[in-house]
PDB file of C-alpha atoms and ligand atoms in Angstrom:
ATOM      1  CA  MET A1327     -76.509 -67.616  60.430  1.00 75.00           C
ATOM      2  CA  ALA A1328     -79.889 -67.264  61.597  1.00 92.00           C
ATOM      3  CA  LEU A1329     -81.663 -66.567  65.125  1.00 96.00           C
ATOM      4  CA  LEU A1330     -83.676 -69.392  66.427  1.00 98.00           C
ATOM      5  CA  PRO A1331     -87.199 -69.358  68.417  1.00 98.00           C
ATOM      6  CA  ILE A1332     -86.536 -70.230  72.040  1.00 98.00           C
ATOM      7  CA  LEU A1333     -88.981 -72.313  73.666  1.00 98.00           C
ATOM      8  CA  LEU A1334     -90.838 -70.877  76.783  1.00 97.00           C
ATOM      9  CA  TYR A1335     -91.526 -72.613  80.019  1.00 97.00           C
ATOM     10  CA  PRO A1336     -93.946 -74.331  80.634  1.00 96.00           C
ATOM     11  CA  ASP A1337     -93.855 -75.455  76.812  1.00 97.00           C
ATOM     12  CA  PRO A1338     -93.994 -79.074  77.015  1.00 97.00           C
ATOM     13  CA  ARG A1339     -91.292 -79.619  74.252  1.00 98.00           C
ATOM     14  CA  LEU A1340     -88.704 -78.422  77.194  1.00 98.00           C
ATOM     15  CA  HIS A1341     -89.267 -81.633  78.712  1.00 98.00           C
ATOM     16  CA  LYS A1342     -88.201 -83.965  76.079  1.00 98.00           C
ATOM     17  CA  VAL A1343     -85.052 -85.979  76.761  1.00 98.00           C
ATOM     18  CA  ALA A1344     -82.383 -85.309  74.057  1.00 98.00           C
ATOM     19  CA  LYS A1345     -80.774 -87.911  71.971  1.00 98.00           C
ATOM     20  CA  PRO A1346     -76.946 -88.158  71.393  1.00 98.00           C
ATOM     21  CA  VAL A1347     -75.625 -86.222  68.558  1.00 98.00           C
ATOM     22  CA  GLN A1348     -74.861 -88.897  65.930  1.00 98.00           C
ATOM     23  CA  ALA A1349     -72.142 -87.067  63.672  1.00 97.00           C
ATOM     24  CA  VAL A1350     -70.480 -83.629  63.866  1.00 98.00           C
ATOM     25  CA  ASP A1351     -71.197 -82.603  60.493  1.00 98.00           C
ATOM     26  CA  ALA A1352     -72.405 -79.523  58.401  1.00 98.00           C
ATOM     27  CA  ARG A1353     -75.876 -79.439  59.976  1.00 98.00           C
ATOM     28  CA  ILE A1354     -74.564 -79.603  63.564  1.00 98.00           C
ATOM     29  CA  HIS A1355     -71.982 -76.894  62.646  1.00 98.00           C
ATOM     30  CA  ARG A1356     -74.896 -74.738  61.305  1.00 98.00           C
ATOM     31  CA  LEU A1357     -76.786 -75.554  64.546  1.00 98.00           C
ATOM     32  CA  ILE A1358     -73.944 -74.512  66.540  1.00 98.00           C
ATOM     33  CA  GLU A1359     -73.458 -71.228  64.566  1.00 98.00           C
ATOM     34  CA  ASP A1360     -77.309 -70.587  64.844  1.00 98.00           C
ATOM     35  CA  MET A1361     -77.591 -71.410  68.694  1.00 98.00           C
ATOM     36  CA  LEU A1362     -74.572 -68.953  69.265  1.00 98.00           C
ATOM     37  CA  GLU A1363     -75.974 -66.088  67.592  1.00 98.00           C
ATOM     38  CA  THR A1364     -79.323 -66.870  69.264  1.00 98.00           C
ATOM     39  CA  MET A1365     -77.635 -66.936  72.798  1.00 98.00           C
ATOM     40  CA  TYR A1366     -75.597 -63.954  71.990  1.00 98.00           C
ATOM     41  CA  GLU A1367     -78.652 -61.951  70.888  1.00 97.00           C
ATOM     42  CA  ALA A1368     -80.503 -62.964  73.953  1.00 97.00           C
ATOM     43  CA  ASN A1369     -77.521 -62.010  76.237  1.00 96.00           C
ATOM     44  CA  GLY A1370     -77.463 -65.395  77.793  1.00 97.00           C
ATOM     45  CA  ILE A1371     -74.442 -67.122  79.046  1.00 97.00           C
ATOM     46  CA  GLY A1372     -75.523 -70.489  77.939  1.00 98.00           C
ATOM     47  CA  LEU A1373     -78.032 -72.418  75.641  1.00 98.00           C
ATOM     48  CA  ALA A1374     -79.221 -75.929  75.351  1.00 98.00           C
ATOM     49  CA  ALA A1375     -80.380 -77.456  71.869  1.00 98.00           C
ATOM     50  CA  SER A1376     -83.451 -78.479  73.801  1.00 98.00           C
ATOM     51  CA  GLN A1377     -84.340 -74.685  74.091  1.00 98.00           C
ATOM     52  CA  VAL A1378     -84.716 -74.271  70.372  1.00 98.00           C
ATOM     53  CA  ASP A1379     -86.779 -77.419  69.998  1.00 98.00           C
ATOM     54  CA  VAL A1380     -83.958 -79.743  68.761  1.00 98.00           C
ATOM     55  CA  HIS A1381     -83.561 -82.616  70.977  1.00 98.00           C
ATOM     56  CA  GLU A1382     -79.861 -83.773  70.453  1.00 98.00           C
ATOM     57  CA  ARG A1383     -77.245 -83.518  73.113  1.00 98.00           C
ATOM     58  CA  LEU A1384     -75.748 -80.232  72.316  1.00 98.00           C
ATOM     59  CA  VAL A1385     -75.106 -77.042  74.498  1.00 98.00           C
ATOM     60  CA  VAL A1386     -73.393 -73.728  73.811  1.00 98.00           C
ATOM     61  CA  LEU A1387     -71.818 -71.540  76.505  1.00 98.00           C
ATOM     62  CA  ASP A1388     -69.927 -68.310  76.808  1.00 98.00           C
ATOM     63  CA  LEU A1389     -69.178 -66.677  80.128  1.00 97.00           C
ATOM     64  CA  SER A1390     -66.627 -64.369  79.067  1.00 97.00           C
ATOM     65  CA  GLU A1391     -66.949 -60.544  79.651  1.00 95.00           C
ATOM     66  CA  GLU A1392     -66.276 -59.879  75.849  1.00 96.00           C
ATOM     67  CA  ARG A1393     -68.486 -62.462  74.531  1.00 95.00           C
ATOM     68  CA  ASN A1394     -65.853 -63.842  72.313  1.00 96.00           C
ATOM     69  CA  GLN A1395     -65.089 -67.344  74.170  1.00 97.00           C
ATOM     70  CA  PRO A1396     -67.886 -69.871  73.048  1.00 98.00           C
ATOM     71  CA  LEU A1397     -67.512 -73.339  74.610  1.00 98.00           C
ATOM     72  CA  VAL A1398     -69.366 -75.963  72.521  1.00 98.00           C
ATOM     73  CA  LEU A1399     -70.343 -79.174  74.593  1.00 98.00           C
ATOM     74  CA  ILE A1400     -71.626 -82.185  72.242  1.00 98.00           C
ATOM     75  CA  ASN A1401     -72.724 -85.183  73.869  1.00 98.00           C
ATOM     76  CA  PRO A1402     -71.599 -84.070  77.371  1.00 98.00           C
ATOM     77  CA  GLN A1403     -71.100 -86.399  80.344  1.00 98.00           C
ATOM     78  CA  ILE A1404     -70.561 -85.340  84.103  1.00 98.00           C
ATOM     79  CA  LEU A1405     -67.584 -87.757  85.071  1.00 98.00           C
ATOM     80  CA  TRP A1406     -67.478 -86.517  88.703  1.00 98.00           C
ATOM     81  CA  ALA A1407     -69.121 -83.890  90.894  1.00 98.00           C
ATOM     82  CA  SER A1408     -67.732 -82.497  93.944  1.00 98.00           C
ATOM     83  CA  GLU A1409     -69.730 -83.459  97.378  1.00 98.00           C
ATOM     84  CA  GLU A1410     -69.388 -79.638  98.092  1.00 98.00           C
ATOM     85  CA  LYS A1411     -72.526 -77.862  97.057  1.00 98.00           C
ATOM     86  CA  HIS A1412     -73.060 -74.414  96.603  1.00 97.00           C
ATOM     87  CA  VAL A1413     -76.645 -72.436  96.181  1.00 98.00           C
ATOM     88  CA  ASN A1414     -76.607 -70.034  93.171  1.00 97.00           C
ATOM     89  CA  GLU A1415     -78.950 -67.526  91.707  1.00 97.00           C
ATOM     90  CA  GLU A1416     -79.900 -68.841  88.285  1.00 98.00           C
ATOM     91  CA  GLY A1417     -81.925 -67.879  85.531  1.00 98.00           C
ATOM     92  CA  CYS A1418     -82.639 -69.379  81.934  1.00 98.00           C
ATOM     93  CA  LEU A1419     -83.771 -67.927  78.573  1.00 98.00           C
ATOM     94  CA  SER A1420     -86.640 -70.017  78.504  1.00 98.00           C
ATOM     95  CA  VAL A1421     -88.067 -68.722  81.962  1.00 97.00           C
ATOM     96  CA  PRO A1422     -87.191 -64.781  81.348  1.00 95.00           C
ATOM     97  CA  GLY A1423     -87.418 -62.486  84.319  1.00 94.00           C
ATOM     98  CA  ILE A1424     -87.250 -65.282  86.731  1.00 96.00           C
ATOM     99  CA  TYR A1425     -84.243 -65.637  89.139  1.00 97.00           C
ATOM    100  CA  ASP A1426     -83.740 -68.039  91.989  1.00 97.00           C
ATOM    101  CA  GLY A1427     -81.574 -70.059  94.072  1.00 97.00           C
ATOM    102  CA  VAL A1428     -80.452 -73.491  93.203  1.00 98.00           C
ATOM    103  CA  GLU A1429     -78.157 -75.906  95.099  1.00 98.00           C
ATOM    104  CA  ARG A1430     -75.801 -77.740  92.703  1.00 98.00           C
ATOM    105  CA  ALA A1431     -72.364 -79.353  93.034  1.00 98.00           C
ATOM    106  CA  ALA A1432     -69.556 -76.435  93.420  1.00 98.00           C
ATOM    107  CA  SER A1433     -67.074 -78.419  90.838  1.00 98.00           C
ATOM    108  CA  VAL A1434     -67.972 -80.875  88.139  1.00 98.00           C
ATOM    109  CA  ARG A1435     -65.567 -82.682  85.432  1.00 98.00           C
ATOM    110  CA  ALA A1436     -67.090 -83.257  82.314  1.00 98.00           C
ATOM    111  CA  SER A1437     -66.171 -84.751  78.894  1.00 98.00           C
ATOM    112  CA  ALA A1438     -67.745 -83.811  75.688  1.00 98.00           C
ATOM    113  CA  LEU A1439     -66.801 -83.329  72.064  1.00 98.00           C
ATOM    114  CA  ASP A1440     -65.983 -79.881  70.625  1.00 98.00           C
ATOM    115  CA  ALA A1441     -67.226 -78.145  67.708  1.00 97.00           C
ATOM    116  CA  LYS A1442     -64.402 -80.282  65.572  1.00 97.00           C
ATOM    117  CA  GLY A1443     -65.618 -83.487  67.056  1.00 97.00           C
ATOM    118  CA  GLN A1444     -62.504 -83.811  69.322  1.00 98.00           C
ATOM    119  CA  SER A1445     -63.098 -85.141  72.756  1.00 98.00           C
ATOM    120  CA  GLN A1446     -62.398 -82.729  75.327  1.00 97.00           C
ATOM    121  CA  THR A1447     -62.491 -82.793  79.259  1.00 98.00           C
ATOM    122  CA  ILE A1448     -63.516 -79.776  81.194  1.00 97.00           C
ATOM    123  CA  GLU A1449     -62.634 -78.881  85.083  1.00 98.00           C
ATOM    124  CA  ALA A1450     -65.026 -76.393  86.127  1.00 98.00           C
ATOM    125  CA  HIS A1451     -65.543 -74.517  89.077  1.00 97.00           C
ATOM    126  CA  GLY A1452     -67.980 -71.469  89.939  1.00 96.00           C
ATOM    127  CA  MET A1453     -69.925 -70.188  87.421  1.00 97.00           C
ATOM    128  CA  LEU A1454     -69.076 -72.372  84.699  1.00 98.00           C
ATOM    129  CA  ALA A1455     -69.885 -75.505  86.909  1.00 98.00           C
ATOM    130  CA  VAL A1456     -73.303 -74.075  87.523  1.00 98.00           C
ATOM    131  CA  CYS A1457     -74.014 -73.517  83.988  1.00 98.00           C
ATOM    132  CA  ILE A1458     -72.907 -76.751  82.663  1.00 98.00           C
ATOM    133  CA  GLN A1459     -75.064 -78.535  84.959  1.00 98.00           C
ATOM    134  CA  HIS A1460     -78.081 -76.215  84.361  1.00 98.00           C
ATOM    135  CA  GLU A1461     -77.637 -76.714  80.490  1.00 98.00           C
ATOM    136  CA  MET A1462     -77.109 -80.465  80.801  1.00 98.00           C
ATOM    137  CA  ASP A1463     -80.445 -80.703  82.985  1.00 98.00           C
ATOM    138  CA  HIS A1464     -82.079 -79.316  79.772  1.00 98.00           C
ATOM    139  CA  LEU A1465     -80.747 -82.044  77.643  1.00 98.00           C
ATOM    140  CA  LEU A1466     -82.687 -84.148  80.137  1.00 98.00           C
ATOM    141  CA  GLY A1467     -85.771 -82.303  79.724  1.00 98.00           C
ATOM    142  CA  LYS A1468     -85.433 -80.454  82.967  1.00 98.00           C
ATOM    143  CA  VAL A1469     -85.836 -76.759  83.723  1.00 98.00           C
ATOM    144  CA  PHE A1470     -84.526 -74.932  86.706  1.00 98.00           C
ATOM    145  CA  VAL A1471     -87.638 -73.996  88.314  1.00 97.00           C
ATOM    146  CA  GLN A1472     -88.353 -77.749  88.808  1.00 97.00           C
ATOM    147  CA  TYR A1473     -85.898 -77.485  91.615  1.00 98.00           C
ATOM    148  CA  LEU A1474     -87.916 -74.622  93.427  1.00 97.00           C
ATOM    149  CA  SER A1475     -90.921 -75.468  95.557  1.00 97.00           C
ATOM    150  CA  PRO A1476     -94.364 -76.467  93.936  1.00 97.00           C
ATOM    151  CA  LEU A1477     -95.874 -72.958  95.315  1.00 97.00           C
ATOM    152  CA  LYS A1478     -93.187 -70.942  93.620  1.00 96.00           C
ATOM    153  CA  ARG A1479     -93.326 -73.148  90.328  1.00 96.00           C
ATOM    154  CA  ASN A1480     -97.068 -72.625  90.175  1.00 96.00           C
ATOM    155  CA  ARG A1481     -96.675 -69.010  90.504  1.00 96.00           C
ATOM    156  CA  ILE A1482     -93.908 -68.938  87.644  1.00 97.00           C
ATOM    157  CA  LYS A1483     -96.006 -71.191  85.398  1.00 96.00           C
ATOM    158  CA  THR A1484     -99.099 -68.711  86.016  1.00 96.00           C
ATOM    159  CA  LYS A1485     -96.834 -65.708  85.277  1.00 95.00           C
ATOM    160  CA  MET A1486     -95.359 -67.053  82.209  1.00 95.00           C
ATOM    161  CA  LEU A1487     -98.771 -68.127  80.937  1.00 94.00           C
ATOM    162  CA  LYS A1488    -100.244 -65.001  81.517  1.00 94.00           C
ATOM    163  CA  ALA A1489     -97.307 -63.164  79.538  1.00 91.00           C
ATOM    164  CA  LEU A1490     -97.887 -65.413  76.878  1.00 88.00           C
ATOM    165  CA  ARG A1491    -101.470 -64.604  76.543  1.00 90.00           C
ATOM    166  CA  GLU A1492    -100.717 -61.022  76.799  1.00 89.00           C
ATOM    167  CA  ASP A1493     -98.090 -61.046  73.959  1.00 83.00           C
ATOM    168  CA  SER A1494    -100.539 -63.085  71.738  1.00 79.00           C
ATOM    169  CA  ARG A1495    -103.176 -60.483  71.802  1.00 72.00           C
TER     170      ARG A1495
HETATM  171 NI1  LIG B 687     -81.941 -72.610  80.861  1.00 80.01          NI
END
């Protein structure tokens, strides 16, 4: 297992559109292990392959208190989204230290392959529904700050770029 570097907003690679996973093989199993390790190490609850510069449709999540219930979504698709929407405070490992409200469907039904390549259907409400939508956005090259006003987004961009410059000194 290995920790993978997480791309930081506004890295343009975060805006690449991911392609479907062609086969759930040893390479994908290794990537899943590495992404889970990276997510746990960073104290995140979700990580999309796009964030570690692999542009294939794969997401890992774990919303459990004990951090021992990983959920793997390969080639996920939203089958249904509720008309009811909620605003939730979101954050992202690619935009550390930034949290803001984003409106999303309160519930979704999604299908995906699991780590064994078996198809699964997930009924998600609350935080899980938020996370699935947030991570699936990453696969489309979309970061949550893109839902915020241009003014807020520019402030975040400036702050992130400043932090990057200070880190590289
Ligand atoms: Ni994110």
